[in-house]
Amino acid sequence: MKAMTKGRGVRWGPFILGRRCKHAAAELGDIYEAVHAETGAPSLVMIPKPGSTWHPRRNWRKSTYVQAFPPLLGMSMEESPATARLSELTEAENLLLAAIDAVGHDVRMRLHLTRGLLSWRKWWPVLMGLALTGLLLLVLGGCVGWLSRGRAVDAIEPVSVAVDSEKDAPKFAARAVQDPAVIAYPLPNKPFKSQARAPCPPERDEAEINGGCWVVLERRPPCLSDQAEYKGKCYLPVASDQGPRLPQSVSP
């Protein structure tokens, strides 16, 4: 079978691949942040390597439901082989659970999976970039004469906001981004009151800046209102109380 190219921005089945996550369970293969190409839903995708001991034999597709009220765990089967054994599906589900455990320490993966369809905005340029490039060239060509007559589009200047580091941060890394309309705050010169302080574990994707622990985001400025902007990157502060750490690897 012809080898397929993997990597950020590549269409893989119904998904668009994003960042590849580092993990210790090498037998699982490659684990990626992803989005569903049709719905924009944040997703996790695991792809076997040549040396992996698993490989899907047939196509399955289902939806899983975990509901608090009325309480239920449910499953809706959307596609299944006519002569399949349910044990095949069980094996696949166990592998996916192992993948989630393997990247459970990854703060960026947790933010990706829990922020809902908002993360679709980050991936929209990946899906539409090629088509928009051609359209943009046409639009820019038609605007040359208009711009030469001295007409320009007014730009909105961002407004800097002063931040008192003695108070709590507007948001910590454990929560999702909500408001995309307001300008970010500058990174303070010392940690917030409830922010985790150095040393910051690099295996949890935490960086030490001005004595505090921060998570760098893939988003680039302009950052959102509850994010800090520092040296051309967007950051979220890490809360001092993160609870128990998740396992970093698991054997399927």
CSV table of N, CA and C in Angstrom, one decimal, residues 8-120:
chain,number,residue,atom,x,y,z
A,8,ARG,N,0.6,18.2,10.2
A,8,ARG,CA,-0.3,19.3,10.5
A,8,ARG,C,-0.9,19.8,9.2
A,9,GLY,N,-2.3,19.9,9.2
A,9,GLY,CA,-3.0,20.4,8.0
A,9,GLY,C,-3.4,19.3,7.0
A,10,VAL,N,-2.9,18.0,7.2
A,10,VAL,CA,-3.2,16.9,6.3
A,10,VAL,C,-4.6,16.4,6.6
A,11,ARG,N,-5.4,16.1,5.5
A,11,ARG,CA,-6.7,15.4,5.7
A,11,ARG,C,-6.4,13.9,5.9
A,12,TRP,N,-7.0,13.4,7.0
A,12,TRP,CA,-6.8,11.9,7.3
A,12,TRP,C,-8.1,11.4,7.6
A,13,GLY,N,-8.7,10.7,6.7
A,13,GLY,CA,-10.1,10.2,6.9
A,13,GLY,C,-11.0,11.4,7.0
A,14,PRO,N,-11.9,11.4,8.0
A,14,PRO,CA,-12.8,12.6,8.2
A,14,PRO,C,-12.2,13.7,9.0
A,15,PHE,N,-10.9,13.7,9.3
A,15,PHE,CA,-10.3,14.6,10.2
A,15,PHE,C,-9.2,15.4,9.5
A,16,ILE,N,-8.9,16.6,10.0
A,16,ILE,CA,-7.8,17.4,9.7
A,16,ILE,C,-6.8,17.4,10.8
A,17,LEU,N,-5.6,16.9,10.6
A,17,LEU,CA,-4.6,16.7,11.6
A,17,LEU,C,-4.0,18.0,12.1
A,18,GLY,N,-3.7,18.1,13.4
A,18,GLY,CA,-3.1,19.3,13.9
A,18,GLY,C,-1.7,18.9,14.6
A,19,ARG,N,-1.5,19.4,15.8
A,19,ARG,CA,-0.3,19.1,16.5
A,19,ARG,C,-0.1,17.7,16.9
A,20,ARG,N,1.1,17.1,16.7
A,20,ARG,CA,1.3,15.7,17.1
A,20,ARG,C,1.8,15.8,18.6
A,21,CYS,N,1.2,15.0,19.4
A,21,CYS,CA,1.5,15.0,20.9
A,21,CYS,C,2.6,14.1,21.3
A,22,LYS,N,3.5,14.5,22.1
A,22,LYS,CA,4.5,13.7,22.7
A,22,LYS,C,4.0,12.8,23.8
A,23,HIS,N,4.3,11.5,23.8
A,23,HIS,CA,3.9,10.6,24.8
A,23,HIS,C,4.9,9.4,24.9
A,24,ALA,N,4.8,8.7,26.0
A,24,ALA,CA,5.7,7.6,26.3
A,24,ALA,C,5.3,6.3,25.8
A,25,ALA,N,4.0,6.1,25.4
A,25,ALA,CA,3.5,4.8,25.0
A,25,ALA,C,3.7,4.7,23.5
A,26,ALA,N,5.0,4.3,23.1
A,26,ALA,CA,5.3,4.3,21.7
A,26,ALA,C,4.6,3.3,20.9
A,27,GLU,N,4.1,2.2,21.6
A,27,GLU,CA,3.4,1.1,20.9
A,27,GLU,C,2.1,1.6,20.4
A,28,LEU,N,1.5,2.7,20.9
A,28,LEU,CA,0.2,3.2,20.4
A,28,LEU,C,0.3,3.8,19.1
A,29,GLY,N,1.4,4.4,18.7
A,29,GLY,CA,1.6,5.1,17.4
A,29,GLY,C,1.6,6.6,17.6
A,30,ASP,N,1.2,7.3,16.6
A,30,ASP,CA,1.2,8.8,16.7
A,30,ASP,C,-0.2,9.3,17.1
A,31,ILE,N,-0.2,10.2,18.1
A,31,ILE,CA,-1.5,10.8,18.6
A,31,ILE,C,-1.5,12.3,18.2
A,32,TYR,N,-2.6,12.7,17.6
A,32,TYR,CA,-2.7,14.1,17.1
A,32,TYR,C,-3.9,14.8,17.7
A,33,GLU,N,-3.8,16.1,17.9
A,33,GLU,CA,-4.9,17.0,18.0
A,33,GLU,C,-5.5,17.1,16.5
A,34,ALA,N,-6.8,17.2,16.4
A,34,ALA,CA,-7.5,17.2,15.1
A,34,ALA,C,-8.8,17.9,15.2
A,35,VAL,N,-9.4,18.2,14.1
A,35,VAL,CA,-10.8,18.6,14.0
A,35,VAL,C,-11.5,17.8,13.0
A,36,HIS,N,-12.8,17.6,13.2
A,36,HIS,CA,-13.6,16.9,12.2
A,36,HIS,C,-13.8,17.9,11.0
A,37,ALA,N,-13.6,17.4,9.8
A,37,ALA,CA,-13.6,18.3,8.6
A,37,ALA,C,-14.9,18.8,8.3
A,38,GLU,N,-16.0,18.2,8.7
A,38,GLU,CA,-17.4,18.6,8.4
A,38,GLU,C,-18.0,19.4,9.5
A,39,THR,N,-17.8,19.1,10.7
A,39,THR,CA,-18.4,19.7,11.8
A,39,THR,C,-17.5,20.7,12.6
A,40,GLY,N,-16.2,20.6,12.4
A,40,GLY,CA,-15.3,21.4,13.2
A,40,GLY,C,-15.1,21.0,14.6
A,41,ALA,N,-15.7,19.9,15.0
A,41,ALA,CA,-15.6,19.4,16.4
A,41,ALA,C,-14.1,19.1,16.8
A,42,PRO,N,-13.6,19.5,17.9
A,42,PRO,CA,-12.3,19.1,18.3
A,42,PRO,C,-12.2,17.6,18.6
A,43,SER,N,-11.1,17.0,18.1
A,43,SER,CA,-11.0,15.6,18.1
A,43,SER,C,-9.6,15.1,18.5
A,44,LEU,N,-9.5,13.8,18.8
A,44,LEU,CA,-8.2,13.2,19.0
A,44,LEU,C,-8.1,12.1,18.0
A,45,VAL,N,-6.9,12.0,17.3
A,45,VAL,CA,-6.8,10.9,16.3
A,45,VAL,C,-5.5,10.2,16.6
A,46,MET,N,-5.5,8.8,16.6
A,46,MET,CA,-4.4,8.0,16.8
A,46,MET,C,-4.1,7.2,15.5
A,47,ILE,N,-2.9,7.2,15.0
A,47,ILE,CA,-2.5,6.6,13.7
A,47,ILE,C,-1.4,5.6,14.0
A,48,PRO,N,-1.6,4.3,13.6
A,48,PRO,CA,-0.5,3.3,13.9
A,48,PRO,C,0.8,3.6,13.1
A,49,LYS,N,1.9,3.3,13.7
A,49,LYS,CA,3.2,3.3,13.0
A,49,LYS,C,3.5,2.0,12.4
A,50,PRO,N,4.5,1.9,11.5
A,50,PRO,CA,4.8,0.6,10.9
A,50,PRO,C,5.1,-0.5,11.9
A,51,GLY,N,5.6,-0.1,13.1
A,51,GLY,CA,5.9,-1.1,14.1
A,51,GLY,C,4.8,-1.4,15.1
A,52,SER,N,3.7,-0.7,14.9
A,52,SER,CA,2.6,-0.9,15.9
A,52,SER,C,2.0,-2.3,15.8
A,53,THR,N,1.5,-2.8,16.9
A,53,THR,CA,0.9,-4.1,16.9
A,53,THR,C,-0.6,-4.1,16.6
A,54,TRP,N,-1.2,-2.9,16.4
A,54,TRP,CA,-2.6,-2.9,16.1
A,54,TRP,C,-2.8,-2.2,14.7
A,55,HIS,N,-3.9,-2.5,14.1
A,55,HIS,CA,-4.3,-1.9,12.8
A,55,HIS,C,-5.8,-2.2,12.6
A,56,PRO,N,-6.7,-1.2,12.4
A,56,PRO,CA,-8.1,-1.5,12.2
A,56,PRO,C,-8.3,-2.4,11.0
A,57,ARG,N,-9.2,-3.4,11.1
A,57,ARG,CA,-9.5,-4.3,10.0
A,57,ARG,C,-10.7,-3.9,9.2
A,58,ARG,N,-11.7,-3.3,9.9
A,58,ARG,CA,-12.9,-2.9,9.2
A,58,ARG,C,-13.4,-1.5,9.8
A,59,ASN,N,-14.3,-0.9,9.1
A,59,ASN,CA,-14.8,0.4,9.4
A,59,ASN,C,-15.9,0.4,10.4
A,60,TRP,N,-15.8,1.2,11.5
A,60,TRP,CA,-16.8,1.4,12.5
A,60,TRP,C,-17.0,2.9,12.6
A,61,ARG,N,-18.2,3.4,12.9
A,61,ARG,CA,-18.4,4.8,13.3
A,61,ARG,C,-19.6,4.9,14.2
A,62,LYS,N,-19.3,5.5,15.4
A,62,LYS,CA,-20.4,5.6,16.4
A,62,LYS,C,-20.3,6.9,17.2
A,63,SER,N,-21.3,7.3,17.9
A,63,SER,CA,-21.3,8.4,18.8
A,63,SER,C,-21.5,7.9,20.2
A,64,THR,N,-20.8,8.6,21.1
A,64,THR,CA,-20.8,8.2,22.6
A,64,THR,C,-21.5,9.3,23.3
A,65,TYR,N,-22.3,8.9,24.3
A,65,TYR,CA,-23.1,9.9,25.1
A,65,TYR,C,-22.8,9.7,26.6
A,66,VAL,N,-22.4,10.7,27.3
A,66,VAL,CA,-22.3,10.7,28.8
A,66,VAL,C,-23.1,11.8,29.3
A,67,GLN,N,-24.2,11.5,29.9
A,67,GLN,CA,-25.2,12.6,30.3
A,67,GLN,C,-25.5,12.6,31.8
A,68,ALA,N,-25.5,13.8,32.4
A,68,ALA,CA,-25.7,13.9,33.8
A,68,ALA,C,-27.2,13.8,34.2
A,69,PHE,N,-28.1,14.4,33.3
A,69,PHE,CA,-29.5,14.3,33.6
A,69,PHE,C,-30.3,14.3,32.3
A,70,PRO,N,-31.2,13.4,32.2
A,70,PRO,CA,-31.3,12.2,33.0
A,70,PRO,C,-30.0,11.3,32.9
A,71,PRO,N,-29.6,10.7,33.9
A,71,PRO,CA,-28.3,10.0,33.9
A,71,PRO,C,-28.2,8.9,32.9
A,72,LEU,N,-27.2,8.8,32.1
A,72,LEU,CA,-27.1,7.7,31.1
A,72,LEU,C,-25.7,7.7,30.5
A,73,LEU,N,-25.3,6.5,30.1
A,73,LEU,CA,-24.2,6.3,29.2
A,73,LEU,C,-24.8,5.7,27.9
A,74,GLY,N,-24.5,6.2,26.7
A,74,GLY,CA,-25.2,5.7,25.5
A,74,GLY,C,-24.2,5.6,24.4
A,75,MET,N,-24.7,4.9,23.4
A,75,MET,CA,-23.9,4.7,22.2
A,75,MET,C,-24.8,4.6,21.0
A,76,SER,N,-24.6,5.4,19.9
A,76,SER,CA,-25.4,5.3,18.7
A,76,SER,C,-24.5,4.8,17.6
A,77,MET,N,-24.8,3.7,17.0
A,77,MET,CA,-24.0,3.1,15.9
A,77,MET,C,-24.4,3.7,14.6
A,78,GLU,N,-23.4,4.4,13.9
A,78,GLU,CA,-23.7,5.0,12.6
A,78,GLU,C,-23.2,4.2,11.4
A,79,GLU,N,-22.2,3.4,11.6
A,79,GLU,CA,-21.7,2.5,10.6
A,79,GLU,C,-21.0,1.3,11.2
A,80,SER,N,-21.3,0.1,10.8
A,80,SER,CA,-20.7,-1.1,11.3
A,80,SER,C,-20.6,-2.2,10.2
A,81,PRO,N,-19.6,-3.1,10.2
A,81,PRO,CA,-19.6,-4.2,9.3
A,81,PRO,C,-20.7,-5.2,9.5
A,82,ALA,N,-21.3,-5.7,8.5
A,82,ALA,CA,-22.4,-6.6,8.6
A,82,ALA,C,-22.1,-7.9,9.4
A,83,THR,N,-20.9,-8.4,9.3
A,83,THR,CA,-20.5,-9.7,9.9
A,83,THR,C,-19.5,-9.5,11.0
A,84,ALA,N,-19.4,-8.3,11.6
A,84,ALA,CA,-18.4,-8.0,12.6
A,84,ALA,C,-18.7,-8.6,13.9
A,85,ARG,N,-17.6,-8.7,14.7
A,85,ARG,CA,-17.8,-9.1,16.1
A,85,ARG,C,-17.6,-7.9,17.0
A,86,LEU,N,-18.5,-7.8,18.0
A,86,LEU,CA,-18.4,-6.6,18.9
A,86,LEU,C,-17.0,-6.5,19.6
A,87,SER,N,-16.3,-7.6,19.7
A,87,SER,CA,-15.0,-7.6,20.4
A,87,SER,C,-14.0,-6.7,19.6
A,88,GLU,N,-14.2,-6.6,18.3
A,88,GLU,CA,-13.4,-5.7,17.5
A,88,GLU,C,-13.6,-4.3,18.0
A,89,LEU,N,-14.8,-3.9,18.2
A,89,LEU,CA,-15.1,-2.5,18.6
A,89,LEU,C,-14.6,-2.3,20.0
A,90,THR,N,-14.7,-3.3,20.9
A,90,THR,CA,-14.1,-3.2,22.3
A,90,THR,C,-12.6,-3.0,22.2
A,91,GLU,N,-11.9,-3.7,21.4
A,91,GLU,CA,-10.5,-3.6,21.3
A,91,GLU,C,-10.1,-2.1,20.8
A,92,ALA,N,-10.9,-1.6,19.9
A,92,ALA,CA,-10.6,-0.3,19.4
A,92,ALA,C,-10.9,0.8,20.5
A,93,GLU,N,-12.0,0.6,21.2
A,93,GLU,CA,-12.3,1.5,22.3
A,93,GLU,C,-11.2,1.5,23.4
A,94,ASN,N,-10.7,0.3,23.7
A,94,ASN,CA,-9.6,0.2,24.7
A,94,ASN,C,-8.3,1.0,24.2
A,95,LEU,N,-8.1,0.9,22.9
A,95,LEU,CA,-6.9,1.6,22.4
A,95,LEU,C,-7.1,3.1,22.5
A,96,LEU,N,-8.3,3.6,22.2
A,96,LEU,CA,-8.6,5.0,22.3
A,96,LEU,C,-8.5,5.5,23.8
A,97,LEU,N,-8.9,4.7,24.7
A,97,LEU,CA,-8.8,5.0,26.1
A,97,LEU,C,-7.3,5.1,26.5
A,98,ALA,N,-6.5,4.2,26.0
A,98,ALA,CA,-5.1,4.2,26.3
A,98,ALA,C,-4.5,5.5,25.7
A,99,ALA,N,-4.9,5.9,24.5
A,99,ALA,CA,-4.4,7.1,23.9
A,99,ALA,C,-4.7,8.3,24.8
A,100,ILE,N,-6.0,8.4,25.3
A,100,ILE,CA,-6.3,9.5,26.2
A,100,ILE,C,-5.5,9.5,27.4
A,101,ASP,N,-5.2,8.4,28.0
A,101,ASP,CA,-4.4,8.3,29.2
A,101,ASP,C,-2.9,8.7,28.9
A,102,ALA,N,-2.5,8.3,27.7
A,102,ALA,CA,-1.1,8.6,27.3
A,102,ALA,C,-0.8,10.1,27.2
A,103,VAL,N,-1.8,10.9,26.8
A,103,VAL,CA,-1.7,12.3,26.6
A,103,VAL,C,-2.4,13.1,27.7
A,104,GLY,N,-2.8,12.4,28.8
A,104,GLY,CA,-3.5,13.1,29.9
A,104,GLY,C,-2.8,14.2,30.5
A,105,HIS,N,-1.4,14.2,30.5
A,105,HIS,CA,-0.6,15.2,31.1
A,105,HIS,C,-0.5,16.4,30.2
A,106,ASP,N,-0.9,16.3,28.9
A,106,ASP,CA,-0.7,17.4,27.9
A,106,ASP,C,-1.8,18.5,28.1
A,107,VAL,N,-1.4,19.6,28.7
A,107,VAL,CA,-2.4,20.7,28.9
A,107,VAL,C,-3.0,21.2,27.6
A,108,ARG,N,-2.2,21.3,26.6
A,108,ARG,CA,-2.7,21.8,25.3
A,108,ARG,C,-3.8,20.9,24.7
A,109,MET,N,-3.6,19.6,24.8
A,109,MET,CA,-4.6,18.6,24.4
A,109,MET,C,-5.8,18.8,25.2
A,110,ARG,N,-5.7,18.9,26.5
A,110,ARG,CA,-6.9,19.1,27.3
A,110,ARG,C,-7.7,20.3,26.9
A,111,LEU,N,-7.0,21.4,26.7
A,111,LEU,CA,-7.7,22.7,26.3
A,111,LEU,C,-8.3,22.5,24.9
A,112,HIS,N,-7.6,21.8,24.0
A,112,HIS,CA,-8.2,21.6,22.7
A,112,HIS,C,-9.5,20.8,22.7
A,113,LEU,N,-9.5,19.7,23.5
A,113,LEU,CA,-10.7,18.8,23.5
A,113,LEU,C,-11.8,19.4,24.3
A,114,THR,N,-11.6,20.3,25.2
A,114,THR,CA,-12.7,20.8,26.1
A,114,THR,C,-13.2,22.2,25.7
A,115,ARG,N,-12.6,22.9,24.7
A,115,ARG,CA,-13.0,24.2,24.3
A,115,ARG,C,-14.2,24.3,23.3
A,116,GLY,N,-14.7,23.1,22.9
A,116,GLY,CA,-15.8,23.1,22.0
A,116,GLY,C,-15.5,23.5,20.6
A,117,LEU,N,-16.5,23.9,19.9
A,117,LEU,CA,-16.4,24.3,18.5
A,117,LEU,C,-15.6,25.6,18.3
A,118,LEU,N,-15.3,26.3,19.4
A,118,LEU,CA,-14.5,27.5,19.2
A,118,LEU,C,-13.1,27.2,18.6
A,119,SER,N,-12.6,26.0,18.8
A,119,SER,CA,-11.3,25.7,18.3
A,119,SER,C,-11.3,25.6,16.8
A,120,TRP,N,-12.5,25.4,16.2
A,120,TRP,CA,-12.7,25.4,14.7
A,120,TRP,C,-12.1,26.6,14.1
